[in-house]
mmCIF file of C-alpha atoms in Angstrom:
data_model
loop_
_atom_site.group_PDB
_atom_site.id
_atom_site.type_symbol
_atom_site.label_atom_id
_atom_site.label_comp_id
_atom_site.label_asym_id
_atom_site.label_seq_id
_atom_site.Cartn_x
_atom_site.Cartn_y
_atom_site.Cartn_z
ATOM 1 C CA MET A 10 111.361 -249.803 -50.217
ATOM 2 C CA GLY A 11 111.982 -247.012 -52.714
ATOM 3 C CA THR A 12 111.595 -249.481 -55.553
ATOM 4 C CA ILE A 13 108.295 -250.739 -54.159
ATOM 5 C CA VAL A 14 106.978 -247.191 -53.764
ATOM 6 C CA ALA A 15 108.051 -246.309 -57.266
ATOM 7 C CA LYS A 16 106.326 -249.346 -58.679
ATOM 8 C CA GLY A 17 103.164 -248.590 -56.744
ATOM 9 C CA ARG A 18 103.267 -244.994 -57.828
ATOM 10 C CA PHE A 19 103.365 -245.828 -61.533
ATOM 11 C CA ALA A 20 101.134 -248.907 -61.422
ATOM 12 C CA PRO A 21 97.960 -246.992 -62.420
ATOM 13 C CA ALA A 22 99.792 -245.485 -65.384
ATOM 14 C CA ARG A 23 100.939 -248.945 -66.485
ATOM 15 C CA HIS A 24 97.365 -250.223 -66.250
ATOM 16 C CA VAL A 25 96.142 -247.389 -68.445
ATOM 17 C CA VAL A 26 98.871 -247.990 -71.035
ATOM 18 C CA ALA A 27 98.191 -251.741 -71.027
ATOM 19 C CA ALA A 28 94.443 -251.140 -71.473
ATOM 20 C CA ALA A 29 95.105 -248.699 -74.332
ATOM 21 C CA ARG A 30 97.366 -251.226 -76.066
ATOM 22 C CA GLU A 31 94.735 -253.929 -75.690
ATOM 23 C CA LEU A 32 92.086 -251.695 -77.226
ATOM 24 C CA LEU A 33 94.411 -250.886 -80.127
ATOM 25 C CA ALA A 34 94.972 -254.594 -80.673
ATOM 26 C CA TYR A 35 91.214 -254.979 -81.124
ATOM 27 C CA ALA A 36 90.822 -251.922 -83.378
ATOM 28 C CA ASP A 37 89.371 -254.029 -86.193
ATOM 29 C CA LEU A 38 86.702 -255.425 -83.881
ATOM 30 C CA LEU A 39 85.881 -251.904 -82.686
ATOM 31 C CA GLN A 40 85.461 -250.775 -86.282
ATOM 32 C CA ASN A 41 83.153 -253.704 -87.023
ATOM 33 C CA LEU A 42 81.067 -252.984 -83.925
ATOM 34 C CA VAL A 43 80.708 -249.316 -84.862
ATOM 35 C CA VAL A 44 79.637 -250.223 -88.418
ATOM 36 C CA ARG A 45 77.190 -252.771 -87.014
ATOM 37 C CA ASP A 46 75.656 -250.191 -84.668
ATOM 38 C CA LEU A 47 75.267 -247.697 -87.514
ATOM 39 C CA LYS A 48 73.612 -250.302 -89.747
ATOM 40 C CA VAL A 49 71.273 -251.471 -86.979
ATOM 41 C CA ARG A 50 70.150 -247.918 -86.318
ATOM 42 C CA TYR A 51 68.846 -247.454 -89.863
ATOM 43 C CA ARG A 52 67.925 -251.065 -90.695
ATOM 44 C CA GLY A 53 64.658 -251.165 -92.626
ATOM 45 C CA SER A 54 64.587 -247.366 -92.944
ATOM 46 C CA VAL A 55 63.945 -245.882 -96.390
ATOM 47 C CA LEU A 56 65.591 -242.529 -95.636
ATOM 48 C CA GLY A 57 68.483 -243.959 -93.628
ATOM 49 C CA PHE A 58 70.958 -241.329 -92.408
ATOM 50 C CA ALA A 59 68.604 -238.539 -93.493
ATOM 51 C CA TRP A 60 66.742 -239.158 -90.230
ATOM 52 C CA ALA A 61 69.783 -237.848 -88.363
ATOM 53 C CA LEU A 62 68.823 -234.393 -89.618
ATOM 54 C CA LEU A 63 65.093 -234.867 -90.193
ATOM 55 C CA ASN A 64 64.482 -235.835 -86.571
ATOM 56 C CA PRO A 65 65.859 -232.575 -85.090
ATOM 57 C CA LEU A 66 64.222 -230.592 -87.903
ATOM 58 C CA LEU A 67 60.812 -232.045 -87.067
ATOM 59 C CA MET A 68 61.370 -231.392 -83.357
ATOM 60 C CA MET A 69 62.479 -227.853 -84.229
ATOM 61 C CA GLY A 70 59.201 -227.306 -86.041
ATOM 62 C CA VAL A 71 57.177 -228.546 -83.065
ATOM 63 C CA PHE A 72 59.031 -226.436 -80.493
ATOM 64 C CA THR A 73 58.928 -223.350 -82.726
ATOM 65 C CA LEU A 74 55.177 -223.750 -83.163
ATOM 66 C CA VAL A 75 54.552 -224.299 -79.441
ATOM 67 C CA PHE A 76 56.856 -221.716 -77.876
ATOM 68 C CA GLN A 77 57.164 -218.994 -80.502
ATOM 69 C CA VAL A 78 53.717 -219.101 -82.117
ATOM 70 C CA LEU A 79 51.126 -220.581 -79.752
ATOM 71 C CA ALA A 80 52.616 -219.720 -76.347
ATOM 72 C CA LYS A 81 54.028 -216.403 -77.658
ATOM 73 C CA THR A 82 57.045 -216.436 -75.348
ATOM 74 C CA ASP A 83 59.735 -213.779 -75.620
ATOM 75 C CA PRO A 84 61.027 -214.039 -79.183
ATOM 76 C CA ILE A 85 64.579 -215.308 -79.631
ATOM 77 C CA GLU A 86 66.546 -214.123 -82.638
ATOM 78 C CA ARG A 87 66.859 -216.830 -85.310
ATOM 79 C CA TYR A 88 65.023 -219.216 -83.009
ATOM 80 C CA PRO A 89 65.078 -222.256 -85.361
ATOM 81 C CA PHE A 90 68.886 -222.195 -85.454
ATOM 82 C CA PHE A 91 69.104 -221.292 -81.769
ATOM 83 C CA LEU A 92 67.100 -224.454 -81.134
ATOM 84 C CA LEU A 93 68.906 -226.717 -83.601
ATOM 85 C CA SER A 94 72.373 -225.749 -82.360
ATOM 86 C CA ALA A 95 71.435 -227.320 -79.012
ATOM 87 C CA LEU A 96 68.946 -229.960 -80.106
ATOM 88 C CA VAL A 97 71.395 -231.842 -82.346
ATOM 89 C CA PRO A 98 73.984 -232.209 -79.534
ATOM 90 C CA TRP A 99 71.255 -233.216 -77.086
ATOM 91 C CA LEU A 100 69.995 -235.980 -79.373
ATOM 92 C CA PHE A 101 73.565 -237.304 -79.556
ATOM 93 C CA THR A 102 73.767 -237.375 -75.758
ATOM 94 C CA GLN A 103 70.402 -239.064 -75.404
ATOM 95 C CA HIS A 104 71.021 -241.759 -78.019
ATOM 96 C CA ALA A 105 74.644 -242.410 -77.003
ATOM 97 C CA LEU A 106 73.811 -242.849 -73.319
ATOM 98 C CA THR A 107 70.827 -245.088 -74.057
ATOM 99 C CA THR A 108 72.737 -247.388 -76.399
ATOM 100 C CA ALA A 109 75.890 -247.419 -74.240
ATOM 101 C CA MET A 110 73.830 -248.313 -71.163
ATOM 102 C CA ARG A 111 72.349 -251.351 -72.980
ATOM 103 C CA SER A 112 75.518 -252.286 -74.861
ATOM 104 C CA VAL A 113 76.608 -254.992 -72.404
ATOM 105 C CA THR A 114 73.212 -256.507 -71.582
ATOM 106 C CA SER A 115 72.215 -256.655 -75.258
ATOM 107 C CA ASN A 116 75.407 -258.559 -76.142
ATOM 108 C CA ALA A 117 75.173 -261.249 -73.463
ATOM 109 C CA LEU A 118 75.763 -264.147 -75.886
ATOM 110 C CA LEU A 119 78.857 -262.501 -77.355
ATOM 111 C CA ILE A 120 80.307 -261.847 -73.905
ATOM 112 C CA LYS A 121 79.777 -265.446 -72.793
ATOM 113 C CA LYS A 122 81.367 -266.985 -75.897
ATOM 114 C CA VAL A 123 84.315 -264.796 -76.905
ATOM 115 C CA TYR A 124 86.994 -262.854 -75.058
ATOM 116 C CA PHE A 125 87.608 -259.239 -76.025
ATOM 117 C CA PRO A 126 87.972 -256.010 -74.058
ATOM 118 C CA ARG A 127 84.441 -255.396 -72.802
ATOM 119 C CA GLU A 128 84.964 -251.638 -73.055
ATOM 120 C CA LEU A 129 84.587 -252.013 -76.812
ATOM 121 C CA LEU A 130 80.828 -252.409 -76.428
ATOM 122 C CA PRO A 131 79.961 -249.041 -74.826
ATOM 123 C CA LEU A 132 82.805 -247.410 -76.758
ATOM 124 C CA SER A 133 81.420 -248.583 -80.105
ATOM 125 C CA ALA A 134 77.903 -247.476 -79.140
ATOM 126 C CA VAL A 135 79.105 -243.975 -78.250
ATOM 127 C CA LEU A 136 81.356 -243.681 -81.329
ATOM 128 C CA ALA A 137 78.532 -244.745 -83.655
ATOM 129 C CA SER A 138 76.299 -242.053 -82.164
ATOM 130 C CA PHE A 139 79.146 -239.532 -82.343
ATOM 131 C CA ILE A 140 79.753 -240.200 -86.057
ATOM 132 C CA ASN A 141 76.062 -239.706 -86.669
ATOM 133 C CA PHE A 142 76.159 -236.476 -84.631
ATOM 134 C CA VAL A 143 79.170 -235.034 -86.490
ATOM 135 C CA LEU A 144 77.625 -235.729 -89.897
ATOM 136 C CA ALA A 145 74.308 -234.218 -88.808
ATOM 137 C CA TYR A 146 76.014 -231.112 -87.427
ATOM 138 C CA VAL A 147 77.981 -230.586 -90.646
ATOM 139 C CA VAL A 148 74.752 -230.761 -92.655
ATOM 140 C CA PHE A 149 73.141 -228.352 -90.163
ATOM 141 C CA TRP A 150 75.951 -225.850 -90.741
ATOM 142 C CA LEU A 151 75.517 -226.060 -94.508
ATOM 143 C CA VAL A 152 71.783 -225.433 -94.120
ATOM 144 C CA ALA A 153 72.283 -222.560 -91.660
ATOM 145 C CA LEU A 154 74.842 -220.562 -93.655
ATOM 146 C CA PRO A 155 72.394 -219.302 -96.318
ATOM 147 C CA PHE A 156 70.120 -218.017 -93.525
ATOM 148 C CA GLY A 157 72.536 -215.542 -92.001
ATOM 149 C CA VAL A 158 74.664 -217.705 -89.708
ATOM 150 C CA GLY A 159 78.051 -216.446 -90.784
ATOM 151 C CA VAL A 160 81.449 -218.102 -90.634
ATOM 152 C CA THR A 161 83.549 -216.868 -87.687
ATOM 153 C CA ARG A 162 86.914 -217.777 -86.186
ATOM 154 C CA THR A 163 85.203 -219.069 -83.069
ATOM 155 C CA MET A 164 83.790 -221.942 -85.138
ATOM 156 C CA LEU A 165 87.255 -223.456 -84.866
ATOM 157 C CA ALA A 166 86.383 -224.147 -81.229
ATOM 158 C CA VAL A 167 83.447 -226.395 -82.200
ATOM 159 C CA PRO A 168 85.600 -229.538 -82.747
ATOM 160 C CA LEU A 169 87.118 -229.010 -79.289
ATOM 161 C CA VAL A 170 83.654 -228.708 -77.747
ATOM 162 C CA MET A 171 82.660 -231.872 -79.613
ATOM 163 C CA LEU A 172 85.698 -233.706 -78.218
ATOM 164 C CA LEU A 173 84.857 -232.587 -74.679
ATOM 165 C CA HIS A 174 81.258 -233.651 -75.282
ATOM 166 C CA LEU A 175 82.457 -237.091 -76.455
ATOM 167 C CA VAL A 176 84.630 -237.571 -73.361
ATOM 168 C CA PHE A 177 81.766 -236.621 -71.061
ATOM 169 C CA VAL A 178 79.254 -238.936 -72.744
ATOM 170 C CA LEU A 179 81.734 -241.830 -72.901
ATOM 171 C CA GLY A 180 82.527 -241.522 -69.188
ATOM 172 C CA LEU A 181 78.865 -241.416 -68.206
ATOM 173 C CA GLY A 182 78.081 -244.214 -70.678
ATOM 174 C CA LEU A 183 80.682 -246.490 -69.041
ATOM 175 C CA VAL A 184 79.133 -245.841 -65.631
ATOM 176 C CA LEU A 185 75.597 -246.562 -66.857
ATOM 177 C CA ALA A 186 76.656 -249.686 -68.772
ATOM 178 C CA THR A 187 78.296 -251.082 -65.634
ATOM 179 C CA VAL A 188 75.428 -250.293 -63.291
ATOM 180 C CA ASN A 189 72.842 -251.640 -65.744
ATOM 181 C CA VAL A 190 74.421 -255.111 -65.678
ATOM 182 C CA PHE A 191 73.741 -255.446 -61.949
ATOM 183 C CA PHE A 192 70.594 -253.310 -61.601
ATOM 184 C CA ARG A 193 68.231 -253.639 -64.565
ATOM 185 C CA ASP A 194 65.966 -250.902 -63.207
ATOM 186 C CA THR A 195 68.677 -248.507 -64.350
ATOM 187 C CA GLU A 196 67.095 -248.276 -67.801
ATOM 188 C CA HIS A 197 63.773 -247.042 -66.409
ATOM 189 C CA ILE A 198 65.452 -244.572 -64.066
ATOM 190 C CA VAL A 199 67.647 -243.192 -66.843
ATOM 191 C CA GLU A 200 64.645 -242.801 -69.148
ATOM 192 C CA VAL A 201 62.955 -240.524 -66.607
ATOM 193 C CA GLY A 202 66.257 -238.836 -65.772
ATOM 194 C CA LEU A 203 66.928 -237.960 -69.414
ATOM 195 C CA LEU A 204 63.494 -236.374 -69.715
ATOM 196 C CA ALA A 205 64.104 -234.239 -66.616
ATOM 197 C CA TRP A 206 67.622 -233.397 -67.831
ATOM 198 C CA PHE A 207 66.227 -232.244 -71.169
ATOM 199 C CA PHE A 208 63.949 -229.682 -69.504
ATOM 200 C CA LEU A 209 66.688 -228.566 -67.092
ATOM 201 C CA THR A 210 68.997 -227.832 -70.022
ATOM 202 C CA PRO A 211 68.449 -224.571 -71.970
ATOM 203 C CA ILE A 212 67.703 -226.233 -75.287
ATOM 204 C CA PHE A 213 64.405 -224.649 -76.323
ATOM 205 C CA TYR A 214 64.637 -221.646 -73.996
ATOM 206 C CA ALA A 215 67.240 -219.062 -73.039
ATOM 207 C CA MET A 216 68.831 -219.098 -69.589
ATOM 208 C CA SER A 217 67.645 -215.529 -69.115
ATOM 209 C CA ILE A 218 64.079 -216.737 -68.401
ATOM 210 C CA VAL A 219 65.212 -218.833 -65.425
ATOM 211 C CA PRO A 220 64.522 -216.997 -62.116
ATOM 212 C CA ASN A 221 67.730 -215.752 -60.552
ATOM 213 C CA GLN A 222 67.659 -216.299 -56.783
ATOM 214 C CA THR A 223 70.303 -216.028 -54.091
ATOM 215 C CA VAL A 224 70.231 -218.450 -51.161
ATOM 216 C CA LEU A 225 72.798 -218.117 -48.353
ATOM 217 C CA GLY A 226 74.847 -215.890 -50.598
ATOM 218 C CA LEU A 227 74.924 -218.415 -53.466
ATOM 219 C CA ASP A 228 73.646 -217.526 -56.921
ATOM 220 C CA ILE A 229 71.387 -220.545 -57.557
ATOM 221 C CA HIS A 230 70.843 -219.609 -61.192
ATOM 222 C CA ARG A 231 74.579 -219.631 -61.896
ATOM 223 C CA TRP A 232 75.430 -222.781 -59.963
ATOM 224 C CA VAL A 233 72.585 -224.850 -61.416
ATOM 225 C CA PHE A 234 73.818 -223.819 -64.843
ATOM 226 C CA MET A 235 77.505 -224.528 -64.183
ATOM 227 C CA LEU A 236 76.845 -227.890 -62.518
ATOM 228 C CA ASN A 237 74.804 -229.099 -65.512
ATOM 229 C CA PRO A 238 77.428 -230.211 -68.064
ATOM 230 C CA MET A 239 74.920 -230.241 -70.902
ATOM 231 C CA ALA A 240 73.944 -226.645 -70.150
ATOM 232 C CA THR A 241 77.551 -225.492 -70.507
ATOM 233 C CA LEU A 242 78.130 -227.625 -73.612
ATOM 234 C CA VAL A 243 74.969 -226.332 -75.292
ATOM 235 C CA THR A 244 76.008 -222.772 -74.477
ATOM 236 C CA ASP A 245 79.484 -223.366 -75.916
ATOM 237 C CA TYR A 246 78.018 -224.693 -79.163
ATOM 238 C CA ARG A 247 75.868 -221.587 -79.446
ATOM 239 C CA TYR A 248 78.716 -219.251 -78.511
ATOM 240 C CA ALA A 249 81.047 -220.725 -81.119
ATOM 241 C CA PHE A 250 78.491 -221.290 -83.847
ATOM 242 C CA MET A 251 75.907 -218.490 -83.613
ATOM 243 C CA TRP A 252 77.314 -215.602 -81.617
ATOM 244 C CA GLY A 253 81.037 -215.623 -82.297
ATOM 245 C CA PHE A 254 82.031 -215.938 -78.627
ATOM 246 C CA PRO A 255 84.780 -218.287 -77.417
ATOM 247 C CA PRO A 256 83.982 -220.798 -74.647
ATOM 248 C CA ILE A 257 84.363 -219.123 -71.233
ATOM 249 C CA ARG A 258 85.210 -220.164 -67.671
ATOM 250 C CA HIS A 259 82.124 -222.314 -67.107
ATOM 251 C CA THR A 260 83.689 -224.797 -69.530
ATOM 252 C CA LEU A 261 86.438 -225.566 -66.990
ATOM 253 C CA VAL A 262 83.855 -227.159 -64.688
ATOM 254 C CA THR A 263 82.667 -229.395 -67.531
ATOM 255 C CA ILE A 264 86.255 -230.366 -68.402
ATOM 256 C CA VAL A 265 86.849 -231.503 -64.811
ATOM 257 C CA THR A 266 83.483 -233.299 -64.746
ATOM 258 C CA ALA A 267 84.126 -235.076 -68.069
ATOM 259 C CA LEU A 268 87.628 -236.248 -67.145
ATOM 260 C CA THR A 269 86.486 -237.385 -63.702
ATOM 261 C CA LEU A 270 83.563 -239.326 -65.181
ATOM 262 C CA LEU A 271 85.834 -240.957 -67.760
ATOM 263 C CA GLY A 272 88.282 -242.038 -65.064
ATOM 264 C CA VAL A 273 85.581 -243.312 -62.704
ATOM 265 C CA GLY A 274 83.646 -244.997 -65.521
ATOM 266 C CA TRP A 275 86.730 -246.746 -66.904
ATOM 267 C CA TRP A 276 87.776 -247.904 -63.418
ATOM 268 C CA MET A 277 84.296 -249.231 -62.588
ATOM 269 C CA PHE A 278 83.944 -251.011 -65.884
ATOM 270 C CA ARG A 279 87.396 -252.656 -65.775
ATOM 271 C CA ARG A 280 86.984 -253.680 -62.147
ATOM 272 C CA LEU A 281 83.586 -255.350 -62.610
ATOM 273 C CA ALA A 282 83.884 -256.638 -66.198
ATOM 274 C CA SER A 283 84.977 -260.083 -64.996
ATOM 275 C CA ARG A 284 81.559 -260.519 -63.331
ATOM 276 C CA PHE A 285 79.474 -259.562 -66.354
ATOM 277 C CA ALA A 286 79.160 -263.082 -67.777
ATOM 278 C CA GLU A 287 77.760 -264.544 -64.554
ATOM 279 C CA GLU A 288 75.285 -261.673 -64.156
ATOM 280 C CA LEU A 289 73.920 -261.858 -67.706
#
């Protein structure tokens, strides 16, 4: 009995190790898929990767014009960089989730013809977006430094925030990719959800403008902020990059959320992957 219990206790760990080994065995395929996704993104584009920075710069110009010039809202110090420090991470989230969600359905022929770990599809989509995001953020730093955004020790925390961001997006991407195979309306729902999520996240505004109300003893302002992972991630990027503050306790909630999503997403995907071919 003790042997049976011991085996049952460590079975999940063995599954994880076996899955990791299988993914490593297909590392070359993963690399090819990532390169393919990067090439597809800029196929036929004259400027290519430059759009990774031009897109947020153009959006920065629009939001600056609307909210700081026309609407004359409360001015935010160094607003263009305040905006970009959150806008670049948001665009990564938006693109990674959209491509990961469609990664299985858009590769139906490949899935039906060849065996490989199906996780490679959403993983490659997220990694391609992440590479694009990292390169864009590095360029953003180089542009920001001459305009008074100094180098601080807290910038060392940015790679850790990026890693947490990657884990969160990958977990959610696995969930969406799985659900989208069985319910094709997922794409339309997510499109609307991303738009709502964008406005609920303090990207072009400061959290200080959000009304602070208490209901049944609960600080709604604080809980809505802490339960929105993108709000805490955006704040951490700004803390580390612009204001020289280290990430604080709200990040713990996002760590738990990201790890939980990754576990749930991986479990869902592995459990239902055998049914993908017949559903596509």
